[in-house]
mmCIF file of C-alpha atoms and ligand atoms in Angstrom:
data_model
loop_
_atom_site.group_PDB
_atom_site.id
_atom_site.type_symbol
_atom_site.label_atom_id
_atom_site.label_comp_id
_atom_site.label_asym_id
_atom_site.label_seq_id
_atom_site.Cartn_x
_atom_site.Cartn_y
_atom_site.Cartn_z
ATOM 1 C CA UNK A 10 0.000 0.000 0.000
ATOM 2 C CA UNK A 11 1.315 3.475 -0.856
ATOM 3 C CA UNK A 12 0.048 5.554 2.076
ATOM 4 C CA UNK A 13 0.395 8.765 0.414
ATOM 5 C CA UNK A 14 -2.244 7.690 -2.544
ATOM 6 C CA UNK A 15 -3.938 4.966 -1.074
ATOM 7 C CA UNK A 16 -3.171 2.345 -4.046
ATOM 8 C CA UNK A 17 -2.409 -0.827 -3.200
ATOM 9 C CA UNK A 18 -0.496 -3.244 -5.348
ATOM 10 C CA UNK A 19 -3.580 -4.506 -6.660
ATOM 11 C CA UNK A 20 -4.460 -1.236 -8.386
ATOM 12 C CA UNK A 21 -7.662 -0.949 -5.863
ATOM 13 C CA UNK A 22 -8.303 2.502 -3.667
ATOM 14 C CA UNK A 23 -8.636 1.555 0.181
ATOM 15 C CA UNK A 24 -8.652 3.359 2.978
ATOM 16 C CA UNK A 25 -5.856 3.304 5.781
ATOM 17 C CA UNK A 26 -4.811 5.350 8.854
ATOM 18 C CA UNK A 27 -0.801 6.862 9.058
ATOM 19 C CA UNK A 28 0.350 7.552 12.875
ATOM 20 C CA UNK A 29 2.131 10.332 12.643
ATOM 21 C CA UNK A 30 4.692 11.848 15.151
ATOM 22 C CA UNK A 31 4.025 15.470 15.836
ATOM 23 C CA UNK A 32 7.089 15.856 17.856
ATOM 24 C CA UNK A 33 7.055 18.203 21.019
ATOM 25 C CA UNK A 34 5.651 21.868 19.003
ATOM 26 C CA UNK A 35 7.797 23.303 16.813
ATOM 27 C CA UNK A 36 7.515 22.364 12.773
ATOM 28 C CA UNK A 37 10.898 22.342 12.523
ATOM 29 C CA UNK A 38 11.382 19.511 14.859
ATOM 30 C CA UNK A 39 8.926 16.984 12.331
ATOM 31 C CA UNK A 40 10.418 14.583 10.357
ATOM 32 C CA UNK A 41 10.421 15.139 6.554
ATOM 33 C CA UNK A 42 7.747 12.438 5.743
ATOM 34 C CA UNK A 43 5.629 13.659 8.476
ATOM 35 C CA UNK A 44 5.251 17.140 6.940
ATOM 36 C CA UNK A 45 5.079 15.509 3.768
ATOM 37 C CA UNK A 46 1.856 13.492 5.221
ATOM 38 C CA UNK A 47 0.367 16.450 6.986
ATOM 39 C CA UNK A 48 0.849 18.374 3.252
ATOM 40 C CA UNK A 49 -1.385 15.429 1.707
ATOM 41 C CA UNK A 50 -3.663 14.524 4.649
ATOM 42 C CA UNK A 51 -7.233 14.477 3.590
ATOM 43 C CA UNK A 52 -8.544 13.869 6.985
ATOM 44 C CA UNK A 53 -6.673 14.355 10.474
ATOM 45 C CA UNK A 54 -7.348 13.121 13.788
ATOM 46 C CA UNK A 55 -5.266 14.845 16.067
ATOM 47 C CA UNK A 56 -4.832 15.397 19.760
ATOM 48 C CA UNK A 57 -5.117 18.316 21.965
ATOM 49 C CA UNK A 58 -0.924 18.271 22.593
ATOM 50 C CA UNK A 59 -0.593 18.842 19.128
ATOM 51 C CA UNK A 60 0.785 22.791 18.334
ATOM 52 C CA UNK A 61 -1.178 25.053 16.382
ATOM 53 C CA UNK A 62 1.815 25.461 14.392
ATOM 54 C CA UNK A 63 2.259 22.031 13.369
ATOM 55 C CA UNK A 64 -1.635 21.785 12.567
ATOM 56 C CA UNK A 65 -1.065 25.325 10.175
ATOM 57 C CA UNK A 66 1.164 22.399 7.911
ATOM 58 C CA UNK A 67 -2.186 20.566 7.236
ATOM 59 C CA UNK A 68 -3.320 20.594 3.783
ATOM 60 C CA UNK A 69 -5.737 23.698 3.671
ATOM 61 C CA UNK A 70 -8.366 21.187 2.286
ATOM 62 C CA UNK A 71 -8.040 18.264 4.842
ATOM 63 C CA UNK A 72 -10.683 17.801 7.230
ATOM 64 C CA UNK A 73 -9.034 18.543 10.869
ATOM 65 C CA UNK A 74 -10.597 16.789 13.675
ATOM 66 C CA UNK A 75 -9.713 17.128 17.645
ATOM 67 C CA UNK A 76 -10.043 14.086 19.341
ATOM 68 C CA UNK A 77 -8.159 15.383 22.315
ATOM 69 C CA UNK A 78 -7.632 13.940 26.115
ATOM 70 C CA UNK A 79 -6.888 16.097 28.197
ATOM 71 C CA UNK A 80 -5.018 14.537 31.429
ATOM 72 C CA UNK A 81 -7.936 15.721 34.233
ATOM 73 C CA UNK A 82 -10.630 17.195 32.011
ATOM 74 C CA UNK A 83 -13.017 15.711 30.006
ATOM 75 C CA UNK A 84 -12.215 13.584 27.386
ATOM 76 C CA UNK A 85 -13.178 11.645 24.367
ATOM 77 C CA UNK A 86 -12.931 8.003 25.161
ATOM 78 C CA UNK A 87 -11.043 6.165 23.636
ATOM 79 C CA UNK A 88 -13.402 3.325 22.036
ATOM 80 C CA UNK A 89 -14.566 6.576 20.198
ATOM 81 C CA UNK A 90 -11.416 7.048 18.799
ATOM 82 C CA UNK A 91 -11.053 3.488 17.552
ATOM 83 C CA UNK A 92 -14.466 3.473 16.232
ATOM 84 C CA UNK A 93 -13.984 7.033 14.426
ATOM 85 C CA UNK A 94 -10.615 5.422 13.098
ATOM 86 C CA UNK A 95 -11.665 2.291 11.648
ATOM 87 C CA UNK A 96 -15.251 4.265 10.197
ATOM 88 C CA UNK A 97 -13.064 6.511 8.503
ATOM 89 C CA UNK A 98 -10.929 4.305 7.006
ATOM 90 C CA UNK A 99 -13.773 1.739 5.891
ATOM 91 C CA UNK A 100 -15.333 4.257 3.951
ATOM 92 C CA UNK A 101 -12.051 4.854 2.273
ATOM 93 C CA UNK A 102 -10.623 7.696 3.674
ATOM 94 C CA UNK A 103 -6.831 8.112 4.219
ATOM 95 C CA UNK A 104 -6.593 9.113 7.732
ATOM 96 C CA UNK A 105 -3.788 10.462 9.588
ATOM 97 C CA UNK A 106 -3.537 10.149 13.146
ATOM 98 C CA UNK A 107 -1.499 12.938 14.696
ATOM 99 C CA UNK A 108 -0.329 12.164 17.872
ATOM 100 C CA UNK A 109 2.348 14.942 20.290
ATOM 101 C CA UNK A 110 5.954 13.845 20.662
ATOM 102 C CA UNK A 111 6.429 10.211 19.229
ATOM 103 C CA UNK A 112 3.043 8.051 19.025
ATOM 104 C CA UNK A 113 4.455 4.823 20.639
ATOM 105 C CA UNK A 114 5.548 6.397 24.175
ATOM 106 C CA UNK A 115 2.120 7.164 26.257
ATOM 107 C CA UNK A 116 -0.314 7.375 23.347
ATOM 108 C CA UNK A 117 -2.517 4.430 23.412
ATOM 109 C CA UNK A 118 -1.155 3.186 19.757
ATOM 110 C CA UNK A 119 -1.501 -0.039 20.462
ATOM 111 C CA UNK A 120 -5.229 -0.029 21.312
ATOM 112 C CA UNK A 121 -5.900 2.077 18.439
ATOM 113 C CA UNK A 122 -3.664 -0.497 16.152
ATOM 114 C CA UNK A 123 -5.389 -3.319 17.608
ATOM 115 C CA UNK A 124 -9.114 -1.319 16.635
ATOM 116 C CA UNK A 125 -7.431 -1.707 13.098
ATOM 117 C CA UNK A 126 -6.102 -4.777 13.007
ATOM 118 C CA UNK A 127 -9.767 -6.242 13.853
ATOM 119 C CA UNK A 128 -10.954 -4.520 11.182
ATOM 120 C CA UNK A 129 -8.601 -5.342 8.775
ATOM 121 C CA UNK A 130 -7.447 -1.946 7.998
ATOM 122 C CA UNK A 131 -3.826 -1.462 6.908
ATOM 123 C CA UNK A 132 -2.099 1.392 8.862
ATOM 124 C CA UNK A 133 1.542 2.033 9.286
ATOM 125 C CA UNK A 134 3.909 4.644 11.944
ATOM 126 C CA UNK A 135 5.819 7.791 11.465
ATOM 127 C CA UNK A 136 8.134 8.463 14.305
ATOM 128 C CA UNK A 137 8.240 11.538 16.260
ATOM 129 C CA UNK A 138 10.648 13.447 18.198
ATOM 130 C CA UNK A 139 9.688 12.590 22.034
ATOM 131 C CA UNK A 140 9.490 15.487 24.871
ATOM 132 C CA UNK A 141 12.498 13.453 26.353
ATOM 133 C CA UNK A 142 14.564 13.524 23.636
ATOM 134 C CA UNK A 143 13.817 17.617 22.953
ATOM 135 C CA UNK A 144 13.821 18.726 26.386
ATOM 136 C CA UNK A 145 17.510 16.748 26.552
ATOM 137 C CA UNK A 146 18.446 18.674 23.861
ATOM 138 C CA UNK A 147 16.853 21.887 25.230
ATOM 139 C CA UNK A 148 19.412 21.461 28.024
ATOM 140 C CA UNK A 149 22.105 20.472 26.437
ATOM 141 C CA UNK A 150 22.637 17.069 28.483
ATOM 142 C CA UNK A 151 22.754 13.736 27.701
ATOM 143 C CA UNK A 152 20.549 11.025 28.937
ATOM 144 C CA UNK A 153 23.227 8.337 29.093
ATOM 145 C CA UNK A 154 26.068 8.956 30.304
ATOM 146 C CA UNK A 155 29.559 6.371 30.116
ATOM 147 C CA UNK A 156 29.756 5.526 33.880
ATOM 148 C CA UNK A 157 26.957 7.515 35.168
ATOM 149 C CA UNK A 158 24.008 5.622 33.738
ATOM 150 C CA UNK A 159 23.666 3.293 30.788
ATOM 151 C CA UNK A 160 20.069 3.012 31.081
ATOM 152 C CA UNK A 161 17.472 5.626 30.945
ATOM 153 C CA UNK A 162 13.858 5.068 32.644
ATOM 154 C CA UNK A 163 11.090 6.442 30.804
ATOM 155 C CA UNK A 164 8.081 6.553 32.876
ATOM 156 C CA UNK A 165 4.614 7.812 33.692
ATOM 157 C CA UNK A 166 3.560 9.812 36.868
ATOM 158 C CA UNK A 167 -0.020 8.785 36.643
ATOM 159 C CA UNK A 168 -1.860 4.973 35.052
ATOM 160 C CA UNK A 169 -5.638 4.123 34.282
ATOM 161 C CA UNK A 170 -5.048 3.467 38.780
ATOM 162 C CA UNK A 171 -4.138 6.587 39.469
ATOM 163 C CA UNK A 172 -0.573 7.759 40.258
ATOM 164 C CA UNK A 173 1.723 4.787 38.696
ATOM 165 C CA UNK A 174 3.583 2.409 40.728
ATOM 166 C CA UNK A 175 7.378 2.140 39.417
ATOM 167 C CA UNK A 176 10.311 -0.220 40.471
ATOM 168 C CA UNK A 177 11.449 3.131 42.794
ATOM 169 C CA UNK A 178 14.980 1.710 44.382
ATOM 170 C CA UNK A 179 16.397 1.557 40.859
ATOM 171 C CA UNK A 180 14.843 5.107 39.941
ATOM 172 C CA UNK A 181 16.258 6.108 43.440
ATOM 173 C CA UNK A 182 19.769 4.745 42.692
ATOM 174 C CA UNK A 183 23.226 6.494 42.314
ATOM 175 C CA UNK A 184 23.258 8.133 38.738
ATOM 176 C CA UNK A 185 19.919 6.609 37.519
ATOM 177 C CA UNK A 186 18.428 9.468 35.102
ATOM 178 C CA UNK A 187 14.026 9.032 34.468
ATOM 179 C CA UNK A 188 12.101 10.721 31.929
ATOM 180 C CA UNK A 189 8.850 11.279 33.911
ATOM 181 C CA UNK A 190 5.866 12.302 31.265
ATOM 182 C CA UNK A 191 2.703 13.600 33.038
ATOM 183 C CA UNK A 192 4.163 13.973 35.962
ATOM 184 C CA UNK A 193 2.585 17.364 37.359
ATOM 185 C CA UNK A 194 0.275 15.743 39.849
ATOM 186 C CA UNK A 195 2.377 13.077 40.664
ATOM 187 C CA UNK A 196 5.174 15.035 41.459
ATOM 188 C CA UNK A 197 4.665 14.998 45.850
ATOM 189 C CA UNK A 198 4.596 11.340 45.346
ATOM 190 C CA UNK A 199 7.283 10.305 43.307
ATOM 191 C CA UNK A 200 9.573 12.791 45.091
ATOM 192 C CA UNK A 201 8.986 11.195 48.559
ATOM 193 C CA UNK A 202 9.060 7.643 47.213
ATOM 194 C CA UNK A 203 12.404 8.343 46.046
ATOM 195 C CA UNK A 204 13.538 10.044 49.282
ATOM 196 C CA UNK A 205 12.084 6.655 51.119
ATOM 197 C CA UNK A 206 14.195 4.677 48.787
ATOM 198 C CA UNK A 207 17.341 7.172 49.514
ATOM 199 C CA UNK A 208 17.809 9.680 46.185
ATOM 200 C CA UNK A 209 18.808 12.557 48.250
ATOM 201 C CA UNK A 210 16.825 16.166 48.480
ATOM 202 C CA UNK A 211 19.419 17.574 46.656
ATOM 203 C CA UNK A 212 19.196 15.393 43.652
ATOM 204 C CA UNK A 213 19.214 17.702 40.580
ATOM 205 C CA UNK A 214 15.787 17.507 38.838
ATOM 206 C CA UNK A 215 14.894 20.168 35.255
ATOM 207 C CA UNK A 216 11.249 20.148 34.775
ATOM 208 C CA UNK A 217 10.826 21.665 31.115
ATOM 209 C CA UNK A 218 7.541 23.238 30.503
ATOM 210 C CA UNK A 219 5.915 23.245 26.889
ATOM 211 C CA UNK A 220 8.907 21.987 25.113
ATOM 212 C CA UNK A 221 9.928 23.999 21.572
ATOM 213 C CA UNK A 222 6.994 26.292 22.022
ATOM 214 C CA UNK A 223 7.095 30.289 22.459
ATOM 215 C CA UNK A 224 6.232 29.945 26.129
ATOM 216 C CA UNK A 225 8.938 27.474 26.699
ATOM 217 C CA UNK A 226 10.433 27.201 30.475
ATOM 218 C CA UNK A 227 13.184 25.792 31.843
ATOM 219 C CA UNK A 228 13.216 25.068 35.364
ATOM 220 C CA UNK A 229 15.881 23.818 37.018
ATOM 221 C CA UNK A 230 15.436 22.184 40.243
ATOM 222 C CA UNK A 231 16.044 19.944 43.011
ATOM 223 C CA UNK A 232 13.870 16.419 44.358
ATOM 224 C CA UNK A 233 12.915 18.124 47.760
ATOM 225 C CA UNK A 234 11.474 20.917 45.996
ATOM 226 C CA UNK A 235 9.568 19.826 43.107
ATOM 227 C CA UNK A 236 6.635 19.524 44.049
ATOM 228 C CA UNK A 237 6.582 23.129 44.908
ATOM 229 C CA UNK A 238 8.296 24.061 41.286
ATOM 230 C CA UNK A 239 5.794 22.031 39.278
ATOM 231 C CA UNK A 240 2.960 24.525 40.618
ATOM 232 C CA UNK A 241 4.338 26.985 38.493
ATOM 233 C CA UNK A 242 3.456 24.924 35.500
ATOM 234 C CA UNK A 243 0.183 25.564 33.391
ATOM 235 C CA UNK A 244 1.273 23.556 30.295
ATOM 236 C CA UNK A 245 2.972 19.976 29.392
ATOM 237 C CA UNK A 246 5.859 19.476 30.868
ATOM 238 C CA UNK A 247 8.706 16.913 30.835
ATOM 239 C CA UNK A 248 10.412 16.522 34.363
ATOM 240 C CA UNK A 249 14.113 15.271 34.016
ATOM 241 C CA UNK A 250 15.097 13.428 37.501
ATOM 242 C CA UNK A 251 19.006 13.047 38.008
ATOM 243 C CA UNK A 252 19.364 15.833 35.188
ATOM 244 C CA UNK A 253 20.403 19.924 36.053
ATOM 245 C CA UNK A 254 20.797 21.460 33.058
ATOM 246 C CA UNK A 255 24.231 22.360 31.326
ATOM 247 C CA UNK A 256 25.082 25.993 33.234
ATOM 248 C CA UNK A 257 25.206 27.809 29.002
ATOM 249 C CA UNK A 258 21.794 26.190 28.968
ATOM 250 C CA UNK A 259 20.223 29.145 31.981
ATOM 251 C CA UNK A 260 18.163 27.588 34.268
ATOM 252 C CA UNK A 261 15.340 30.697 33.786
ATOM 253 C CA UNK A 262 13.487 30.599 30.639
ATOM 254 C CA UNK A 263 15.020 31.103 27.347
ATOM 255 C CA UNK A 264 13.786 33.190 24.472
ATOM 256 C CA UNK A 265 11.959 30.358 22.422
ATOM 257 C CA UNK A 266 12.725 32.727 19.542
ATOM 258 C CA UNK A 267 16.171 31.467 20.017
ATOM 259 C CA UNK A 268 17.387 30.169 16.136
ATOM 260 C CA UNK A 269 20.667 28.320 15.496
ATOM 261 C CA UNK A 270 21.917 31.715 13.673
ATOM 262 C CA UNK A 271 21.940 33.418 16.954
ATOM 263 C CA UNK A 272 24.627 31.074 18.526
ATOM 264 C CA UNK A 273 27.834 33.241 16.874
ATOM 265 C CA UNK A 274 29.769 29.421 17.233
ATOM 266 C CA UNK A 275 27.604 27.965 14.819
ATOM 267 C CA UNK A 276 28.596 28.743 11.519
ATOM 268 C CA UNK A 277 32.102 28.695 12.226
ATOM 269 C CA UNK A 278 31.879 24.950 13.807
ATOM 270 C CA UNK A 279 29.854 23.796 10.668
ATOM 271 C CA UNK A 280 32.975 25.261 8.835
ATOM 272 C CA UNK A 281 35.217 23.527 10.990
ATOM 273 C CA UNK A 282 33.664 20.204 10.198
ATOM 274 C CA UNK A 283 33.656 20.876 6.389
ATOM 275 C CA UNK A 284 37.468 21.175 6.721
ATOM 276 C CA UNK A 285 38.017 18.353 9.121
ATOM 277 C CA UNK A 286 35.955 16.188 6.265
ATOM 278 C CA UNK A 287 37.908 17.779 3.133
ATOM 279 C CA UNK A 288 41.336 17.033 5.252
ATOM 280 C CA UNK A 289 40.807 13.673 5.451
ATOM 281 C CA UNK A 290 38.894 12.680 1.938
HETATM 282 N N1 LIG B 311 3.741 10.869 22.889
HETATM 283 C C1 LIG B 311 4.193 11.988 23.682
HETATM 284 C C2 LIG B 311 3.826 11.845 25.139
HETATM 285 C C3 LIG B 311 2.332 11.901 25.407
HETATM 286 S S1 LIG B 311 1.950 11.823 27.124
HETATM 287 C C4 LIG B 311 5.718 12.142 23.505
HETATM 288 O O1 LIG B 311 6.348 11.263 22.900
HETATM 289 O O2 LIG B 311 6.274 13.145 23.961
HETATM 290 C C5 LIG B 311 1.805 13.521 27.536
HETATM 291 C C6 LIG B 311 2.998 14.005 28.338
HETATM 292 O O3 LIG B 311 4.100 14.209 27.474
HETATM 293 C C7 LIG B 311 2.786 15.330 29.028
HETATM 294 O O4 LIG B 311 2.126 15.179 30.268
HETATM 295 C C8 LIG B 311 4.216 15.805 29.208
HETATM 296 O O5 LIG B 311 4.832 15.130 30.277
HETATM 297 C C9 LIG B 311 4.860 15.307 27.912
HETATM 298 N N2 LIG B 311 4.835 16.331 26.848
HETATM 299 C C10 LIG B 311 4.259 16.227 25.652
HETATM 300 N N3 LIG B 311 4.492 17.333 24.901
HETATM 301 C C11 LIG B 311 5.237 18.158 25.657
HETATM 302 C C12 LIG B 311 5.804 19.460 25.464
HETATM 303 N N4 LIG B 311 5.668 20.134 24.313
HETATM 304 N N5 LIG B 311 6.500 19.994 26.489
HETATM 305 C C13 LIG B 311 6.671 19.334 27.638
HETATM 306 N N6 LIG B 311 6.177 18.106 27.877
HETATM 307 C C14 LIG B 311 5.460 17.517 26.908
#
C-alpha cells in the first residue's frame, strides 16, 4: 500500500490510517515524511498536545478533527477514537492520526492499532521526536552517560489506577536518570518515594515546561522541591530526575525565539567540520 495515494499493489483505492509523530511543538522539529503526510492529509485526527503550528502544515483542504484527552478534564474516550478510526478508514478515507511527541511512548497506539487490526485496515507509523529527547536537547545534556548511567527510565507519573507504581529503588539509585511524562500531579509522590528509597533532596531535577513552544520554560530544580516548582506549570511538561541542566543552557526561561543563527559558534563549527571532512577525503 502506498500511504500517500492509497493504491495498493492490486491497483484498488482503500482506505488506511498513518500515525504520525508530531514531535514536542515546533515544525521544525517533524520529520520530513511527516510534513510531507500532513501536506497530503485528507482527513486528520489529532490530539489536543498537538501545536497550532504544526496543525497550520495541514493541507488547507483536509478535514481537521480534535479528538483530544486532556489529562484531568473531560475527554473523548477512547473506544470513540477506535471506532472514528476504523469508520473513517472503511469508507475509504486516508486518515492520519497525529499524535504529540512520538506516538508509541504514552499514546494508546496499540489499542488504536489493535481497533485496526480487527478490522482489517492497513495502517503504518511515522516516528516523532519525544518530549524526552527535545527537552535533553533543550538542556544540552545527555541522557546516558559512560559511567553515570547506561540506562534511561522512561516513565509515567499517573496509570488508568491513578498515580503509577514504578520499580522506585532503581529510579532512586546512584546516577539513575528518568524521563517522567505527566508527571505534574504526581510530582509529591514520586519525590517522597524516592527520598524513602534514599535519592537525596538535593538530587538535581529540570522540569521543562511546553517543550519547543514560544512559552517554553526551563526550570531547574532539586527532588525536595519539586513539588513546589511544578505549581508553576500551566502547560505539558517533561520533568528530568538526576538531570540539572548544562550551566550555558540558563536555568530561567530562554527566548523560544532562540534560532541556530543566533549562537555566533555555529557557523564557524559547521565550517570547521567541512574542513576536518575535506582534510581527510
Ligand atoms: N507521545 C508523547 C507523550 C504523550 S503523554 C511524547 O512522545 O512526547 C503527555 C505528556 O508528554 C505530558 O504530560 C508531558 O509530560 C509530555 N509532553 C508532551 N508534549 C510536551 C511538550 N511540548 N512539552 C513538555 N512536555 C510535553
Amino acid at each position: 500500500m502506498d500511504y500517500f495515494t492509497g493504491i495498493s499493489p492490486n491497483g484498488q483505492r482503500a482506505g488506511d490510517v498513518l500515525f504520525v509523530g508530531a514531535g514536542p511543538g515546533d515544525p521544525d522539529l517533524l520529520t520530513v515524511r511527516a510534513h510531507r503526510a500532513l501536506g497530503q492529509a485528507r482527513v486528520v485526527l489529532h490530539d489536543r498536545l498537538v501545536s497550532e503550528d504544526i496543525l497550520a502544515l495541514v493541507n488547507p483542504a483536509a478535514r481537521l478533527v480534535e479528538v483530544g484527552k486532556t489529562g484531568f478534564g473531560p475527554s473523548i474516550a477512547q473506544s470513540e477514537i477506535n471506532a472514528l478510526l476504523v469508520h473513517l478508514a472503511s469508507d475509504g478515507e486516508q486518515v492520519v492520526r497525529l499524535k504529540g511527541g512520538d506516538p508509541a511512548l504514552f499514546g494508546r497506539l496499540d489499542e488504536e492499532i489493535e481497533a485496526l487490526d480487527q478490522a482489517g485496515i492497513a495502517w503504518s507509523v511515522v516516528p516523532g521526536i519525544t518530549s524526552a529527547s527535545a527537552a535533553s536537547a533543550r538542556i544540552g545534556r545527555s541522557l546516558t552517560r559512560r559511567g553515570r548511567n547506561g540506562a534511561l527510565r522512561i516513565v509515567t507519573g499517573h496509570d488508568a489506577k491513578g498515580f503509577a507504581d514504578q520499580d522506585w529503588r532503581a529510579l532512586a539509585a546512584e546516577g539513575a536518570v528518568t524521563a517522567l511524562y505527566m508527571g505534574k500531579r504526581a510530582a509529591r509522590f514520586v519525590s517522597g518515594r524516592l527520598m524513602m528509597h534514599g535519592a537525596g533532596a538535593d538530587l538535581p531535577v529540570t522540569i521543562v515546561e511546553n517543550i519547543s513552544r514560544v512559552d517554553e520554560r526551563i526550570v531547574a530544580t532539586c527532588l525536595g522541591d519539586l513539588p513546589d516548582a511544578v505549581e508553576t506549570c500551566d502547560g505539558p511538561a517533561l520533568i528530568l530526575l538526576g538531570l540539572a541542566p548544562h550551566p550555558r543552557m540558563t536555568a530561567r526561561s530562554l527566548p523560544a525565539e532562540l534560532a541556530l543563527s543566533d549562537f555566533p559558534f555555529f557557523p564557524s563549527l559547521l565550517k570547521e567540520a567541512s574542513h576536518g571532512s575535506r582534510a581527510t577525503s
